Tab-separated table of C-alpha atoms and ligand atoms in Angstrom:
chain	number	residue	atom	x	y	z
A	14	MET	CA	-23.148	27.374	-33.468
A	15	ASN	CA	-22.265	24.273	-35.416
A	16	MET	CA	-25.263	21.972	-35.591
A	17	VAL	CA	-23.675	19.375	-37.829
A	18	PRO	CA	-23.279	16.058	-35.998
A	19	THR	CA	-19.652	15.453	-35.206
A	20	LYS	CA	-19.232	12.005	-36.632
A	21	PRO	CA	-15.609	11.532	-37.655
A	22	GLU	CA	-14.880	11.254	-41.363
A	23	PRO	CA	-14.053	7.667	-42.336
A	24	ALA	CA	-10.712	8.783	-43.765
A	25	LEU	CA	-9.872	10.530	-40.512
A	26	GLN	CA	-10.897	7.535	-38.457
A	27	ALA	CA	-8.599	5.243	-40.389
A	28	GLN	CA	-5.718	7.549	-39.605
A	29	THR	CA	-6.156	7.550	-35.821
A	30	LEU	CA	-3.680	5.376	-34.013
A	31	PRO	CA	-4.898	2.347	-32.098
A	32	ALA	CA	-5.560	3.043	-28.416
A	33	ILE	CA	-3.536	-0.011	-27.437
A	34	GLU	CA	-1.184	-2.075	-29.524
A	35	LEU	CA	0.626	-5.152	-28.212
A	36	GLN	CA	3.274	-6.820	-30.356
A	37	GLY	CA	5.028	-10.063	-29.544
A	38	LEU	CA	4.493	-9.669	-25.815
A	39	GLU	CA	6.539	-12.044	-23.653
A	40	LYS	CA	6.152	-12.241	-19.891
A	41	TRP	CA	8.149	-14.495	-17.604
A	42	TYR	CA	7.774	-15.079	-13.893
A	43	GLY	CA	11.211	-16.547	-13.222
A	44	ALA	CA	11.382	-19.664	-15.363
A	45	PHE	CA	7.633	-19.716	-16.011
A	46	GLN	CA	6.373	-18.082	-19.188
A	47	ALA	CA	3.022	-16.417	-18.487
A	48	LEU	CA	2.575	-14.713	-21.885
A	49	LYS	CA	3.786	-16.121	-25.197
A	50	ASN	CA	4.084	-13.855	-28.199
A	51	VAL	CA	0.815	-12.019	-27.630
A	52	ASP	CA	-0.387	-9.618	-30.344
A	53	LEU	CA	-3.434	-7.458	-29.801
A	54	THR	CA	-4.647	-4.208	-31.284
A	55	VAL	CA	-7.470	-2.268	-29.675
A	56	GLN	CA	-8.925	0.672	-31.560
A	57	SER	CA	-10.156	3.714	-29.731
A	58	GLY	CA	-13.752	3.096	-28.597
A	59	GLU	CA	-13.497	-0.664	-28.995
A	60	LYS	CA	-14.705	-3.053	-26.285
A	61	ILE	CA	-12.746	-6.236	-25.868
A	62	VAL	CA	-13.707	-9.137	-23.628
A	63	ILE	CA	-10.973	-11.568	-22.607
A	64	CYS	CA	-11.862	-14.972	-21.238
A	65	GLY	CA	-10.052	-18.215	-20.598
A	66	PRO	CA	-9.315	-20.713	-17.865
A	67	SER	CA	-7.807	-19.671	-14.555
A	68	GLY	CA	-4.052	-19.196	-14.862
A	69	SER	CA	-4.159	-18.615	-18.629
A	70	GLY	CA	-2.559	-15.167	-18.311
A	71	LYS	CA	-5.569	-12.847	-18.581
A	72	SER	CA	-4.684	-10.744	-15.528
A	73	THR	CA	-1.034	-10.714	-16.496
A	74	LEU	CA	-1.930	-9.446	-19.966
A	75	ILE	CA	-3.954	-6.461	-18.824
A	76	ARG	CA	-1.562	-5.701	-15.952
A	77	CYS	CA	1.241	-5.376	-18.507
A	78	ILE	CA	-0.740	-2.681	-20.301
A	79	ASN	CA	-0.623	-0.270	-17.347
A	80	GLN	CA	2.832	-1.530	-16.361
A	81	LEU	CA	1.892	-3.180	-13.092
A	82	GLU	CA	3.992	-6.006	-14.558
A	83	GLU	CA	7.278	-5.637	-16.364
A	84	ILE	CA	7.535	-7.324	-19.756
A	85	GLN	CA	10.524	-9.313	-20.983
A	86	GLY	CA	9.872	-9.078	-24.699
A	87	GLY	CA	7.776	-7.327	-27.324
A	88	THR	CA	6.354	-3.826	-27.346
A	89	ILE	CA	3.297	-2.085	-25.951
A	90	ARG	CA	2.060	1.091	-27.590
A	91	VAL	CA	-0.534	3.329	-25.990
A	92	ASP	CA	-1.847	6.003	-28.342
A	93	GLY	CA	0.987	5.133	-30.667
A	94	LYS	CA	3.738	5.735	-28.098
A	95	ALA	CA	5.903	2.775	-27.117
A	96	LEU	CA	6.085	2.259	-23.350
A	97	THR	CA	9.395	2.619	-21.544
A	98	ASN	CA	10.487	2.053	-17.944
A	99	ASP	CA	11.163	5.714	-17.289
A	100	PRO	CA	9.107	6.481	-14.130
A	101	LYS	CA	7.730	9.723	-15.581
A	102	SER	CA	6.418	8.031	-18.696
A	103	VAL	CA	5.080	5.105	-16.666
A	104	ARG	CA	2.947	7.524	-14.673
A	105	ALA	CA	1.909	9.397	-17.803
A	106	VAL	CA	0.650	6.147	-19.317
A	107	ARG	CA	-1.166	5.183	-16.135
A	108	ARG	CA	-3.011	8.493	-16.169
A	109	GLU	CA	-4.538	7.489	-19.496
A	110	ILE	CA	-5.572	4.043	-18.301
A	111	GLY	CA	-8.036	3.273	-15.517
A	112	MET	CA	-8.118	-0.128	-13.855
A	113	VAL	CA	-10.774	-1.963	-11.864
A	114	PHE	CA	-9.673	-4.920	-9.742
A	115	GLN	CA	-11.472	-8.059	-8.692
A	116	GLN	CA	-11.032	-7.127	-5.011
A	117	PHE	CA	-12.046	-3.441	-5.514
A	118	ASN	CA	-8.915	-2.197	-3.689
A	119	LEU	CA	-10.620	0.893	-2.328
A	120	PHE	CA	-8.633	2.745	0.330
A	121	PRO	CA	-10.390	1.654	3.542
A	122	HIS	CA	-9.244	4.589	5.698
A	123	MET	CA	-10.727	7.191	3.343
A	124	THR	CA	-14.326	8.080	2.637
A	125	ILE	CA	-15.819	7.341	-0.763
A	126	LEU	CA	-15.346	10.979	-1.736
A	127	GLU	CA	-11.727	11.026	-0.550
A	128	ASN	CA	-11.053	7.863	-2.536
A	129	CYS	CA	-12.297	9.654	-5.632
A	130	ILE	CA	-10.631	13.063	-5.228
A	131	LEU	CA	-7.131	12.055	-4.125
A	132	GLY	CA	-5.942	11.262	-7.651
A	133	PRO	CA	-7.363	14.338	-9.360
A	134	ILE	CA	-5.854	16.552	-6.629
A	135	LYS	CA	-2.457	14.898	-6.223
A	136	VAL	CA	-1.846	13.623	-9.745
A	137	ALA	CA	-3.783	15.949	-12.028
A	138	GLY	CA	-3.389	19.036	-9.821
A	139	VAL	CA	-7.092	19.833	-9.891
A	140	PRO	CA	-8.306	22.213	-7.135
A	141	ARG	CA	-10.202	20.465	-4.351
A	142	ALA	CA	-13.605	22.007	-5.094
A	143	GLU	CA	-13.390	21.014	-8.718
A	144	ALA	CA	-12.184	17.522	-7.813
A	145	GLU	CA	-15.221	17.103	-5.562
A	146	GLU	CA	-17.466	18.219	-8.376
A	147	ILE	CA	-15.916	15.649	-10.712
A	148	ALA	CA	-16.249	12.978	-8.026
A	149	HIS	CA	-19.934	13.732	-7.420
A	150	GLU	CA	-20.551	13.651	-11.159
A	151	TYR	CA	-19.055	10.167	-11.515
A	152	LEU	CA	-20.589	8.856	-8.286
A	153	LYS	CA	-23.938	9.883	-9.708
A	154	ARG	CA	-23.025	8.153	-12.949
A	155	VAL	CA	-22.381	4.851	-11.128
A	156	ARG	CA	-25.559	5.474	-9.104
A	157	ILE	CA	-23.954	6.017	-5.696
A	158	PRO	CA	-24.814	9.660	-5.139
A	159	GLU	CA	-25.707	9.535	-1.451
A	160	GLN	CA	-22.791	7.593	0.001
A	161	ALA	CA	-19.942	10.039	-0.580
A	162	ASN	CA	-19.140	10.481	3.111
A	163	LYS	CA	-19.297	6.831	4.076
A	164	TYR	CA	-16.327	4.508	4.353
A	165	PRO	CA	-15.887	1.569	1.969
A	166	ALA	CA	-16.626	-1.007	4.688
A	167	GLN	CA	-20.108	0.526	5.109
A	168	LEU	CA	-21.021	-0.291	1.506
A	169	SER	CA	-22.024	-3.555	-0.147
A	170	GLY	CA	-19.591	-5.280	-2.490
A	171	GLY	CA	-21.477	-4.135	-5.555
A	172	GLN	CA	-21.469	-0.547	-4.321
A	173	GLN	CA	-17.762	-0.735	-3.539
A	174	GLN	CA	-16.977	-1.967	-7.020
A	175	ARG	CA	-19.023	0.858	-8.539
A	176	VAL	CA	-17.079	3.331	-6.388
A	177	ALA	CA	-13.871	1.755	-7.698
A	178	ILE	CA	-15.131	2.391	-11.233
A	179	ALA	CA	-15.996	5.997	-10.341
A	180	ARG	CA	-12.587	6.488	-8.718
A	181	ALA	CA	-10.869	5.357	-11.911
A	182	LEU	CA	-13.128	7.536	-14.071
A	183	CYS	CA	-12.316	10.618	-11.993
A	184	MET	CA	-8.864	10.535	-13.599
A	185	ARG	CA	-10.663	10.851	-16.968
A	186	PRO	CA	-8.863	7.886	-18.540
A	187	LYS	CA	-9.040	7.071	-22.249
A	188	VAL	CA	-9.004	3.331	-21.667
A	189	MET	CA	-10.518	1.238	-18.872
A	190	LEU	CA	-9.190	-2.177	-17.861
A	191	PHE	CA	-11.395	-4.527	-15.859
A	192	ASP	CA	-9.958	-7.630	-14.184
A	193	GLU	CA	-12.851	-9.925	-13.307
A	194	PRO	CA	-14.779	-7.060	-11.714
A	195	THR	CA	-17.734	-9.222	-10.693
A	196	SER	CA	-15.961	-12.406	-9.608
A	197	ALA	CA	-15.741	-11.426	-5.930
A	198	LEU	CA	-19.387	-10.330	-5.732
A	199	ASP	CA	-22.432	-12.068	-4.368
A	200	PRO	CA	-24.601	-13.123	-7.345
A	201	GLU	CA	-27.309	-10.563	-6.621
A	202	MET	CA	-24.786	-7.745	-6.991
A	203	VAL	CA	-23.250	-8.781	-10.274
A	204	ASN	CA	-25.788	-7.041	-12.462
A	205	GLU	CA	-25.530	-3.608	-10.869
A	206	VAL	CA	-21.820	-3.600	-11.711
A	207	LEU	CA	-22.354	-4.985	-15.219
A	208	ASP	CA	-25.023	-2.342	-15.862
A	209	THR	CA	-22.542	0.349	-14.874
A	210	MET	CA	-20.040	-1.127	-17.308
A	211	ILE	CA	-22.653	-1.275	-20.056
A	212	ASP	CA	-23.403	2.426	-19.459
A	213	LEU	CA	-19.738	3.186	-19.728
A	214	ALA	CA	-19.499	1.213	-22.958
A	215	SER	CA	-22.388	3.109	-24.492
A	216	ASP	CA	-20.591	6.357	-23.672
A	217	GLY	CA	-17.872	5.239	-26.066
A	218	MET	CA	-15.153	4.284	-23.548
A	219	THR	CA	-12.397	2.011	-24.818
A	220	MET	CA	-12.632	-1.069	-22.607
A	221	ILE	CA	-10.691	-4.263	-22.082
A	222	CYS	CA	-12.611	-6.556	-19.749
A	223	VAL	CA	-11.472	-9.858	-18.343
A	224	THR	CA	-14.756	-11.511	-17.456
A	225	HIS	CA	-16.673	-14.728	-17.792
A	226	GLU	CA	-20.023	-12.908	-17.899
A	227	MET	CA	-21.055	-14.086	-21.316
A	228	GLY	CA	-24.262	-12.048	-21.362
A	229	PHE	CA	-22.158	-8.945	-20.950
A	230	ALA	CA	-19.782	-10.093	-23.682
A	231	ARG	CA	-22.617	-10.652	-26.161
A	232	LYS	CA	-24.139	-7.304	-25.397
A	233	VAL	CA	-21.069	-5.093	-25.309
A	234	ALA	CA	-18.027	-6.721	-26.876
A	235	ASP	CA	-16.791	-5.875	-30.331
A	236	ARG	CA	-14.426	-8.810	-30.061
A	237	VAL	CA	-14.037	-11.695	-27.657
A	238	ILE	CA	-10.587	-13.119	-27.036
A	239	PHE	CA	-9.929	-16.576	-25.675
A	240	MET	CA	-6.634	-17.218	-23.885
A	241	ASP	CA	-5.062	-20.447	-22.740
A	242	HIS	CA	-1.554	-21.166	-21.406
A	243	GLY	CA	-0.400	-17.599	-22.018
A	244	GLU	CA	-1.488	-17.462	-25.654
A	245	ILE	CA	-4.365	-15.908	-27.532
A	246	ILE	CA	-6.070	-18.961	-29.005
A	247	GLU	CA	-9.038	-17.371	-30.677
A	248	GLU	CA	-10.354	-13.929	-31.417
A	249	ASN	CA	-13.745	-13.262	-32.926
A	250	ASP	CA	-16.880	-11.173	-32.769
A	251	PRO	CA	-19.218	-12.372	-29.999
A	252	GLU	CA	-21.732	-13.958	-32.378
A	253	GLN	CA	-19.128	-16.164	-34.073
A	254	PHE	CA	-17.243	-16.742	-30.853
A	255	PHE	CA	-20.177	-18.215	-28.976
A	256	GLU	CA	-22.037	-19.866	-31.850
A	257	ALA	CA	-19.165	-21.211	-33.903
A	258	PRO	CA	-15.922	-21.361	-31.917
A	259	ARG	CA	-13.120	-22.478	-34.209
A	260	HIS	CA	-10.867	-24.178	-31.697
A	261	GLU	CA	-11.440	-27.286	-29.675
A	262	ARG	CA	-10.064	-25.644	-26.533
A	263	THR	CA	-12.496	-22.738	-26.903
A	264	ARG	CA	-15.370	-25.169	-27.323
A	265	SER	CA	-14.505	-27.147	-24.227
A	266	PHE	CA	-14.013	-23.936	-22.214
A	267	LEU	CA	-17.379	-22.566	-23.308
A	268	GLY	CA	-18.914	-25.913	-22.450
A	269	GLN	CA	-17.528	-25.667	-18.922
A	270	ILE	CA	-18.757	-22.183	-18.112
A	271	ALA	CA	-22.157	-22.426	-19.790
B	25	MET	CA	29.708	7.797	57.164
B	26	ILE	CA	26.244	6.383	56.532
B	27	ARG	CA	23.514	8.713	55.345
B	28	GLU	CA	19.926	8.367	56.570
B	29	PHE	CA	17.346	7.361	53.960
B	30	GLY	CA	15.040	10.377	54.395
B	31	THR	CA	12.777	12.673	52.411
B	32	GLY	CA	15.715	14.352	50.706
B	33	GLU	CA	16.946	11.018	49.356
B	34	VAL	CA	13.484	10.044	48.131
B	35	ILE	CA	13.106	13.380	46.373
B	36	TYR	CA	16.535	12.968	44.767
B	37	ILE	CA	15.481	9.624	43.305
B	38	VAL	CA	12.041	10.754	42.230
B	39	LEU	CA	13.470	13.803	40.485
B	40	ALA	CA	15.955	11.628	38.589
B	41	ILE	CA	12.993	10.195	36.728
B	42	ARG	CA	13.039	13.320	34.564
B	43	TRP	CA	16.308	12.145	33.012
B	44	THR	CA	14.836	8.745	32.319
B	45	ILE	CA	11.865	10.424	30.669
B	46	ALA	CA	14.055	12.847	28.702
B	47	LEU	CA	16.329	10.063	27.478
B	48	SER	CA	13.347	7.901	26.536
B	49	LEU	CA	11.703	10.756	24.637
B	50	ILE	CA	14.841	11.684	22.726
B	51	ALA	CA	15.538	8.063	21.832
B	52	PHE	CA	11.925	7.508	20.836
B	53	LEU	CA	11.580	10.629	18.697
B	54	GLY	CA	15.011	10.177	17.131
B	55	GLY	CA	14.235	6.496	16.733
B	56	ALA	CA	10.925	7.319	15.048
B	57	LEU	CA	12.723	9.403	12.424
B	58	GLY	CA	15.480	6.844	12.008
B	59	GLY	CA	13.011	3.966	12.132
B	60	LEU	CA	10.842	5.434	9.393
B	61	THR	CA	13.916	5.919	7.222
B	62	VAL	CA	15.087	2.371	7.872
B	63	ALA	CA	11.609	0.916	7.265
B	64	LEU	CA	11.202	2.788	3.971
B	65	ALA	CA	14.673	1.727	2.876
B	66	ARG	CA	13.813	-1.882	3.733
B	67	VAL	CA	10.740	-1.865	1.463
B	68	SER	CA	12.256	0.251	-1.327
B	69	ASP	CA	13.019	-0.958	-4.850
B	70	ASN	CA	16.599	0.213	-4.475
B	71	THR	CA	18.823	-2.769	-3.716
B	72	SER	CA	21.625	-0.863	-1.989
B	73	ALA	CA	19.167	1.020	0.251
B	74	ARG	CA	17.592	-2.304	1.191
B	75	LEU	CA	20.960	-3.895	1.936
B	76	ALA	CA	22.174	-0.943	3.991
B	77	ALA	CA	18.989	-0.924	6.085
B	78	THR	CA	19.144	-4.682	6.576
B	79	GLY	CA	22.767	-4.467	7.707
B	80	PHE	CA	21.938	-1.677	10.145
B	81	ILE	CA	19.087	-3.675	11.667
B	82	ARG	CA	21.153	-6.887	11.915
B	83	LEU	CA	23.987	-5.002	13.599
B	84	PHE	CA	21.829	-3.406	16.284
B	85	GLN	CA	19.599	-6.406	16.850
B	86	GLY	CA	22.577	-8.767	16.998
B	87	THR	CA	24.630	-6.982	19.661
B	88	PRO	CA	23.779	-6.169	23.307
B	89	LEU	CA	22.583	-2.629	23.948
B	90	LEU	CA	25.261	-2.356	26.630
B	91	MET	CA	27.992	-2.899	24.007
B	92	GLN	CA	26.362	-0.284	21.793
B	93	LEU	CA	26.436	2.181	24.685
B	94	PHE	CA	30.118	1.497	25.373
B	95	ILE	CA	31.085	1.724	21.715
B	96	VAL	CA	29.322	5.052	21.227
B	97	TYR	CA	30.679	6.337	24.553
B	98	PHE	CA	34.310	5.603	23.687
B	99	GLY	CA	33.712	6.291	19.998
B	100	LEU	CA	32.736	9.913	20.689
B	101	ASN	CA	36.287	10.504	21.783
B	102	ILE	CA	37.705	8.976	18.622
B	103	VAL	CA	35.614	11.211	16.329
B	104	GLY	CA	36.804	14.229	18.331
B	105	LEU	CA	33.682	14.871	20.417
B	106	PRO	CA	33.906	15.318	24.193
B	107	THR	CA	33.162	12.139	26.118
B	108	SER	CA	29.733	12.751	27.570
B	109	ALA	CA	27.548	10.076	29.107
B	110	TRP	CA	24.444	12.074	28.231
B	111	LEU	CA	25.315	12.433	24.541
B	112	ALA	CA	26.504	8.826	24.268
B	113	ALA	CA	23.329	7.490	25.869
B	114	ALA	CA	21.112	9.628	23.617
B	115	VAL	CA	22.962	8.603	20.442
B	116	ALA	CA	23.202	4.897	21.266
B	117	LEU	CA	19.559	4.597	22.331
B	118	THR	CA	18.429	6.540	19.245
B	119	LEU	CA	20.333	4.157	16.973
B	120	HIS	CA	18.993	1.201	18.927
B	121	ALA	CA	15.403	2.481	18.647
B	122	SER	CA	15.882	3.248	14.933
B	123	ALA	CA	16.831	-0.350	14.246
B	124	PHE	CA	14.004	-1.889	16.252
B	125	LEU	CA	11.287	0.546	15.144
B	126	GLY	CA	12.571	0.176	11.566
B	127	GLU	CA	12.033	-3.568	11.710
B	128	ILE	CA	8.655	-3.291	13.460
B	129	TRP	CA	7.403	-0.729	10.960
B	130	ARG	CA	8.728	-2.634	7.950
B	131	GLY	CA	6.456	-5.474	9.021
B	132	CYS	CA	3.517	-3.090	9.427
B	133	ILE	CA	4.063	-1.548	5.990
B	134	GLN	CA	4.244	-4.986	4.414
B	135	ALA	CA	1.079	-6.024	6.263
B	136	VAL	CA	-0.904	-3.492	4.215
B	137	PRO	CA	-2.488	-5.563	1.433
B	138	ARG	CA	-0.597	-5.570	-1.864
B	139	GLY	CA	-3.756	-4.444	-3.686
B	140	GLN	CA	-3.489	-1.035	-2.028
B	141	THR	CA	-0.130	-0.386	-3.676
B	142	GLU	CA	-1.438	-1.705	-6.984
B	143	ALA	CA	-4.493	0.544	-6.857
B	144	ALA	CA	-2.297	3.549	-6.065
B	145	ASP	CA	0.059	2.642	-8.925
B	146	ALA	CA	-2.811	2.088	-11.352
B	147	LEU	CA	-4.166	5.536	-10.442
B	148	ALA	CA	-0.754	7.018	-11.376
B	149	TYR	CA	-0.002	8.207	-7.848
B	150	GLY	CA	3.610	9.188	-7.248
B	151	TYR	CA	5.795	7.639	-4.546
B	152	VAL	CA	5.010	10.317	-1.949
B	153	THR	CA	1.228	10.194	-2.385
B	154	ARG	CA	1.218	6.411	-2.400
B	155	LEU	CA	3.118	6.286	0.882
B	156	LYS	CA	1.804	9.331	2.692
B	157	ASP	CA	-1.864	9.053	1.793
B	158	VAL	CA	-2.405	5.354	1.129
B	159	ILE	CA	0.125	3.017	2.750
B	160	LEU	CA	1.445	4.750	5.878
B	161	PRO	CA	-1.948	5.680	7.409
B	162	GLN	CA	-2.955	2.033	7.177
B	163	ALA	CA	0.429	0.818	8.441
B	164	ALA	CA	0.194	3.261	11.365
B	165	ARG	CA	-2.963	1.598	12.633
B	166	ILE	CA	-1.260	-1.759	12.582
B	167	ALA	CA	1.848	-0.239	14.194
B	168	ALA	CA	0.191	1.545	17.135
B	169	ALA	CA	0.185	-1.390	19.556
B	170	PRO	CA	3.663	-2.851	18.847
B	171	THR	CA	5.144	0.665	18.847
B	172	THR	CA	3.737	1.429	22.284
B	173	GLY	CA	5.023	-1.935	23.443
B	174	PHE	CA	8.477	-1.049	22.184
B	175	LEU	CA	8.357	2.310	23.991
B	176	VAL	CA	7.906	0.404	27.252
B	177	GLN	CA	10.994	-1.699	26.428
B	178	LEU	CA	12.897	1.462	25.568
B	179	ILE	CA	12.087	3.161	28.883
B	180	LYS	CA	13.365	0.135	30.748
B	181	SER	CA	16.446	-0.010	28.507
B	182	THR	CA	17.459	3.524	29.469
B	183	SER	CA	18.487	2.048	32.848
B	184	LEU	CA	21.586	0.660	31.103
B	185	ALA	CA	22.805	4.220	30.590
B	186	SER	CA	23.623	4.196	34.303
B	187	ILE	CA	26.558	1.906	33.519
B	188	ILE	CA	28.342	4.582	31.477
B	189	GLY	CA	27.658	6.983	34.347
B	190	PHE	CA	24.577	8.859	33.182
B	191	THR	CA	22.521	9.799	36.229
B	192	GLU	CA	19.004	8.751	35.396
B	193	LEU	CA	16.616	6.853	37.674
B	194	THR	CA	18.661	3.669	38.116
B	195	ARG	CA	21.942	5.513	38.672
B	196	ALA	CA	20.301	7.843	41.211
B	197	GLY	CA	19.081	4.753	43.053
B	198	GLN	CA	22.591	3.275	43.063
B	199	VAL	CA	24.061	6.494	44.420
B	200	ILE	CA	21.568	6.655	47.280
B	201	SER	CA	21.800	2.940	47.931
B	202	ASN	CA	25.597	3.152	48.235
B	203	ALA	CA	25.339	6.093	50.618
B	204	THR	CA	22.559	4.767	52.859
B	205	PHE	CA	23.284	1.014	52.764
B	206	LYS	CA	19.552	0.412	52.223
B	207	PRO	CA	19.715	-1.305	48.812
B	208	PHE	CA	16.462	-3.250	49.152
B	209	VAL	CA	14.322	-0.231	50.028
B	210	VAL	CA	16.020	2.024	47.514
B	211	ILE	CA	15.919	-0.390	44.591
B	212	SER	CA	12.286	-1.243	45.380
B	213	LEU	CA	11.427	2.441	45.185
B	214	VAL	CA	13.224	2.691	41.831
B	215	ALA	CA	11.338	-0.349	40.514
B	216	VAL	CA	8.019	1.140	41.598
B	217	LEU	CA	8.830	4.351	39.749
B	218	TYR	CA	9.610	2.419	36.528
B	219	PHE	CA	6.367	0.554	36.970
B	220	ILE	CA	4.362	3.774	37.357
B	221	LEU	CA	5.970	5.025	34.148
B	222	CYS	CA	5.488	1.861	32.114
B	223	TRP	CA	2.255	0.361	33.309
B	224	PRO	CA	-0.122	2.935	31.755
B	225	LEU	CA	1.733	2.491	28.460
B	226	SER	CA	1.398	-1.281	28.648
B	227	LEU	CA	-2.322	-0.839	29.254
B	228	ALA	CA	-2.543	1.516	26.290
B	229	ALA	CA	-0.724	-1.019	24.107
B	230	LYS	CA	-3.189	-3.728	25.155
B	231	ARG	CA	-6.135	-1.446	24.359
B	232	LEU	CA	-4.721	-0.468	20.980
B	233	GLU	CA	-4.135	-4.111	20.190
B	234	SER	CA	-7.675	-5.209	20.972
B	235	ARG	CA	-9.040	-2.198	19.111
B	236	PHE	CA	-6.982	-3.238	16.096
B	237	ASP	CA	-8.114	-6.860	16.393
B	238	ARG	CA	-11.726	-5.706	16.380
B	239	ALA	CA	-11.097	-3.468	13.370
B	240	VAL	CA	-9.546	-6.361	11.466
B	241	ALA	CA	-12.341	-8.731	12.415
B	242	ARG	CA	-14.914	-6.257	11.138
C	3	ADP	N1	3.603	-12.773	-9.348
C	3	ADP	C1	3.644	-13.981	-9.920
C	3	ADP	N2	4.696	-14.800	-9.710
C	3	ADP	C2	4.750	-16.023	-10.282
C	3	ADP	N3	3.808	-16.515	-11.086
C	3	ADP	C3	2.734	-15.761	-11.334
C	3	ADP	C4	2.595	-14.448	-10.757
C	3	ADP	N4	1.423	-13.930	-11.170
C	3	ADP	C5	0.854	-14.858	-11.964
C	3	ADP	N5	1.644	-15.957	-12.069
C	3	ADP	C6	1.361	-17.157	-12.871
C	3	ADP	O1	1.123	-16.754	-14.195
C	3	ADP	C7	0.057	-17.463	-14.746
C	3	ADP	C8	-0.995	-16.515	-15.252
C	3	ADP	O2	-1.575	-15.849	-14.151
C	3	ADP	P1	-2.776	-14.845	-14.313
C	3	ADP	O3	-2.416	-13.853	-15.347
C	3	ADP	O4	-3.106	-14.340	-12.973
C	3	ADP	O5	-3.921	-15.795	-14.863
C	3	ADP	P2	-5.477	-15.519	-14.984
C	3	ADP	O6	-5.727	-14.105	-14.659
C	3	ADP	O7	-5.797	-15.887	-16.393
C	3	ADP	O8	-6.129	-16.466	-14.024
C	3	ADP	C9	-0.452	-18.402	-13.668
C	3	ADP	O9	0.088	-19.672	-13.902
C	3	ADP	C10	0.080	-17.811	-12.405
C	3	ADP	O10	0.345	-18.838	-11.476
C	4	MG	MG1	-6.881	-13.299	-13.062
């Protein structure tokens, strides 16, 4: 048995391709440009927090990564491979990337367990028994072990969002995208979801989180990105970002949400 | 010679209801298949499928069912099939039901929140899984009441098949009425039979609707 800790060699680490690489991303909704020349590189294991005013293009940016939105210019690479519109490769990319929505988007006509096992069974071809095992493992991880046979409507908002996280994790993604996962929650439920995300971060998951929870950003983020009018205005480590924002727009935004 | 309106005549009319039921069932089942196809084409990403389905719906919603019956009836001959009132009625009503159910179900599919499709896409589900497991079960709940309502319309519409000479309930009534010269009694009996057929379905539609309203309110 090999007892040597498996920390990757620095040389090896430098060679690994970024998990996500965006170059010159352009997104138009008709005549309206929602993303302007966006560049962003996310290394494997990195945690990125994206913030910015409403309508600045945060959702659009992360929805381009798993191809919920079509892009009009630039390139997106996931694990070094450039994305194309071929349906097969679109699905292959989506298997690698989990997404958590503001409105949870659980399937209301299925139990919690069914929500979690459908993907592994239908997409990954995992046998049902094994899929259930995976589901129970992740439901335990998000601290909802006892609710597997309930329907989403029987759970609180915070519980539903944690199920949504578990459902995404059941596909064993390499990257997780979060689009304001706590914005639709009652205040007393925000922390249970953030704690789940912090757990996930400490497990080494690559995460891109759109959120205005600054406590979470300070605790978890390797980098914080500020967007406005479809552009990345500022990008910095949390310490610098909050204590010494370089741009006037960042300062006034931080002043508003503080 | 005038026939008496007796038990034999009543039985003749009552038995004719089986043709009304058979025609309704065929049109409804055929229309369900056609309607699902039309509805899926209407919401598909494929432009030509969408256009074709839209054209089909416009055509059948924009012309009287009676004209559709005549056109299919005389059209059978042109495509080399024997002219049969039974076949013509079944085909025309199936097409008619396909168009109407297609439009009803398109609305129901689109009433399923957009986030459901996005979640299915984000989880890498394929087209079949997304529809069969996620969207259609939810659309079906929304569709139950309007679909039952349409079935009631369809049963009543089968009476038009009498005009191309298909002997279902209405036509049987006409035959007896002409022979007995008791149109009021005969037609009243026919109306009562339609009512007995349709009323429970109308009630069911009402119940489904209020059940759905409660589910949505929850
Ligand atoms: N489907 C769409 N059609 C047209 N405009 C859109 C669409 N989605 C988003 N937008 C516009 O794009 C801009 C960015 O939206 P979004 O990415 O949702 O912003 P954020 O998530 O930062 O609030 C907004 O101005 C929004 O109105
Ligand atoms: Mg948003």
